[in-house]
Amino acid sequence: MASKPAAPDNAAYEQLAERHGATLERAIEAVATRESWSPFSDSPSSKIHGAEKPAAGRAAFERLLGTRYGIDQPGIAEWIGNEVSPYTREALGITYPRSEPAALIAAGSAALRSWRKVDFETRAMVCLEIAQRLYDRNFEMAHGIMHVAGQSYVQAFAGSGPNALDRGIEALAYAVKAMRDVTPNAVWRRKFGPDDVALDKRYTIMPRGLALVICCASFPTWNAHPALFANLATGNPAIMKPHPIAILPVAMTVAVAREVLEDFGFDPNVVTLATDTVEEPVAEQFIADPAVQIIDFTGSARYGSHLESTITRKALFTETSGVNSVVMHSVADLSQSARAIARSTALFSAQMCTSPQTVFVPRGGIAAGTSQASPRDVAEALASEIDALVGNPAAAASVMGAVQAELSMDVVARVREELAGRDDVEIVREASPYAHPDYPDARTLSPLVAIVPKEAEALYADEQFGPILFVVPTDDGDDAVAQATRLAKENGTIATYLYSTDEDFIARSTDAYEEAGANLSINLHGTMWINFAAAYSDYHVTGLNPAGNASLADLAFAASRFRIVQRRRPE
Amino acid sequence: MASKPAAPDNAAYEQLAERHGATLERAIEAVATRESWSPFSDSPSSKIHGAEKPAAGRAAFERLLGTRYGIDQPGIAEWIGNEVSPYTREALGITYPRSEPAALIAAGSAALRSWRKVDFETRAMVCLEIAQRLYDRNFEMAHGIMHVAGQSYVQAFAGSGPNALDRGIEALAYAVKAMRDVTPNAVWRRKFGPDDVALDKRYTIMPRGLALVICCASFPTWNAHPALFANLATGNPAIMKPHPIAILPVAMTVAVAREVLEDFGFDPNVVTLATDTVEEPVAEQFIADPAVQIIDFTGSARYGSHLESTITRKALFTETSGVNSVVMHSVADLSQSARAIARSTALFSAQMCTSPQTVFVPRGGIAAGTSQASPRDVAEALASEIDALVGNPAAAASVMGAVQAELSMDVVARVREELAGRDDVEIVREASPYAHPDYPDARTLSPLVAIVPKEAEALYADEQFGPILFVVPTDDGDDAVAQATRLAKENGTIATYLYSTDEDFIARSTDAYEEAGANLSINLHGTMWINFAAAYSDYHVTGLNPAGNASLADLAFAASRFRIVQRRRPE
């Protein structure tokens, strides 16, 4: 596992390794040290990229509108697409091929036979070339992400561009590490009775089969890239199934991947696109096929749980969702902490799997610098930070972006209605639209803030997929941690947050978070989003609670995507 | 993953690391190079062990007969045990605690809370101490294995002793490698807007939960040790469930493990014994409990397949069985190859998961040195080698041992009956008992050899768990490979064998074996059993066909047994 093996002897490898070899080694180093690193820049600034690229990217996106997205893959039955921009509320009019599942499976199975023989170091280089070309087209991707998912321009550029590519390269690094751990051959000598036995042994890395990658609607690339690269590197052709309301980013990924594969003489059907509609979902047809041996899923807890409880005999990697909690025990500066939490909930209108939703605050109040703050004080500080953001539409636009689906508006409306029906809750801030400076029709919503009692679990204990912050008074700080970690364990969580100035309290809280499988951020504030997860450094999802069974990224994410077949004979 | 981290700061580690630290590092080196290595000797010779130990081991075993096996674990409801020696046909009279599953789960869950906090390097040292103490008691273990499983004394000593311990240490090496790959902490620095962010990050290795290890009857330790050590190292307490007809070797393992745990101040309930009876199996009660998160199973394809198709949301590692084929394409010396195959089938009366069963031979005959050999010539050569073995009772006893279960006698009788009913088969050699020199009542059976047509798949294509060799004429050599690899793919295989003097034929056959996930031994003969699988070097089971979903051992066997939980805060 330590050293890079001899370079494969083929032209594609030589050409690609010169461009990407150092990046791969650096990524492998980064996942070991978990330091901050990226081969990309996640700022869209024209100081970095020049003035041309941003405009060209936007133009490229606009040229796509109303056209057929060119992916020439097998078995195309029709062209479909119903994407609607959350910014303009207009249909994008882009259509994508819908291929018959049987045709994609047949093409993928044929591609597997040649792809598995491409040595894995070359396959890894192909992944890095795909990543580089996606980065080169990232302004186009950013506009695509904006108009299918609703992310702000800045977030789309970073979070669905370099940050997502980094997660992909991180997964790739683990796949390569795991495969380098397998020596390709050995000579084995030992005495057996009178015989000196010497055997020549060969160990062949084999893919498991076809891989289905089911992508989510709000962050289509962030989980697609890791699954794609981990599968491709280990020899498994990938069938990419986008969410029907957010096809474009995945289609672009597939198109780029196929272009790279073709450019270097490989079968483009190593990567194909499986589109479907909300009305006629296609995933189960692939899952039922014995050729499909690996399934990556990112999306709702409901469907994820269905997959987790029904899929057998196949490798399944899920990231679903949970309820992310904040425990406020004591703070140095209430507005500083409240700003960090409020901005993080406001980010992409709380449509992130790491968005904080439920804030536990001791009923008797918390130490806040030299004074005390009650749960209501905390709620008001949160509301006031959101108000400040909404009052600055340019800032609001870059933080909150748009709400992707009407469904999220309905979620907030439903919660609001439930709150209205109770006399033990207090609305501290109403959810309200903000005026987007560029897109007057944008579907926007700033977070609702409500104080709800501990008993109202039906409200705060499940993920409410929309901009809502619940403040929940607890008996004390320890009770707050008990509530937060119980929620994590029972309902799943992807990110938890703790604010305390008391080291003893922090120390005694750690166990419960670990046992709940809850990744914890302590006392974060400042410009960095508290829910920012850095590839190569922050493990994303623990697999220890219902928010998913796999982590981005660790050896377990890669090591079971391939198998080893050996042969041996006298030397 | 490359370097050993700083030694943990505790007394148990210091004491154990001095004894075992170098062994662990050497094992990690061996799984990387896959060269021949073992810290143990697998010969029972008194030249190595002295005259005392063999006698003392036998006496220790004999003292156990008719007694309660001392394991003082929670929730003991009764003492049970119905083991019968295949050598003496007498009951051993040893009884073992049967604890209520709920009590074992509660005790294991409590043990998990402390065990998970023992750093993994120390946990690994505990495993190595268990291995060493089992090795020290291996003469006792050998007699135990003989009298529950039926293995010969020599095989019991080696195959269920050092060879099994080596497989355990191999799995341990992978577990340690996978955990060393996770840095325990990092400092992450990057600029975010105006802020220089510096985060201190901690990454905690967490076990998944309790582990159930379901052991098989014929080789109780060979798969138990890898699962036990991989689980213990990664922090998961193990509940060891022996097959009800072969409890003793697992009970001894549990007793030694608990003794080591106690000696070093750890909770002995990190390892417990879950006995049951054939009439009232208990495995499903453990599997149904949410506390149990990992299941290792070795045993029948039928039950393995049931587990594979029903267990969800838990990690499942299976090794079941398949039909192991030989393709005879051309040989330098027929009797040499026939001897290798015949002895390998005779070994432990074909009760090994690697025993060859079905020999495909081109109908038109094969080149055998300077002459030709027909399928009948091959069958007769096989029969003659078996006859030679049977004619030498001392040799037969050390090779064939005894047949563990009457069931295997029934299998052979049933097959014999089916053969009698067909006019397209030819019995070349009848299965027959041999006279065991030491145990006149031993249940023995030497292999039946029959020529059956390709069409008679119902006979040769499924594993017949008893001493039977089918010779199946095929169209030609390529057809032989096609048949062998199709069987492997459809019905599973753990080991396949190919004999050919034609390098082109070997080369063009390789793909099909790889695609069937079939580990292949080519042209093996001599003193080493062709079905010998060396820990640290030979991967056992590929996971690519129905003979099991996991391999002994690779990173995938270890990497998903633990999870990582992180926390981060400003530096």
Short mmCIF file of C-alpha atoms in Angstrom, two decimals, chain A residues 10 40 43 125 127 161 163 193 201 215 229 242 257-258 276 279-280 291 324 373 463 471 490 567:
data_model
loop_
_atom_site.label_atom_id
_atom_site.label_comp_id
_atom_site.label_asym_id
_atom_site.label_seq_id
_atom_site.Cartn_x
_atom_site.Cartn_y
_atom_site.Cartn_z
CA ASN A 10 0.35 1.56 -22.45
CA PHE A 40 -8.71 23.05 -7.90
CA SER A 43 -13.69 30.48 -6.17
CA MET A 125 -5.83 8.37 -14.71
CA CYS A 127 -10.97 9.36 -13.80
CA GLY A 161 -17.74 21.83 -8.78
CA ASN A 163 -15.70 20.42 -3.77
CA GLY A 193 7.93 -33.10 3.26
CA LYS A 201 1.08 -16.81 -7.96
CA CYS A 215 -28.02 10.69 -7.66
CA PHE A 229 -14.69 7.32 -9.71
CA PRO A 242 -30.02 11.25 -12.08
CA ALA A 257 -16.75 10.72 -19.11
CA ARG A 258 -17.76 9.14 -22.42
CA ASP A 276 -36.47 8.35 -15.87
CA GLU A 279 -44.05 8.97 -12.57
CA GLU A 280 -42.10 6.01 -13.93
CA ALA A 291 -25.54 -7.93 -13.71
CA ASN A 324 -28.93 17.79 12.43
CA ALA A 373 -29.28 33.98 27.48
CA GLU A 463 -35.88 16.05 8.98
CA VAL A 471 -35.28 25.95 19.30
CA GLU A 490 -32.76 6.89 16.22
CA ARG A 567 -4.01 -18.54 -10.00
#
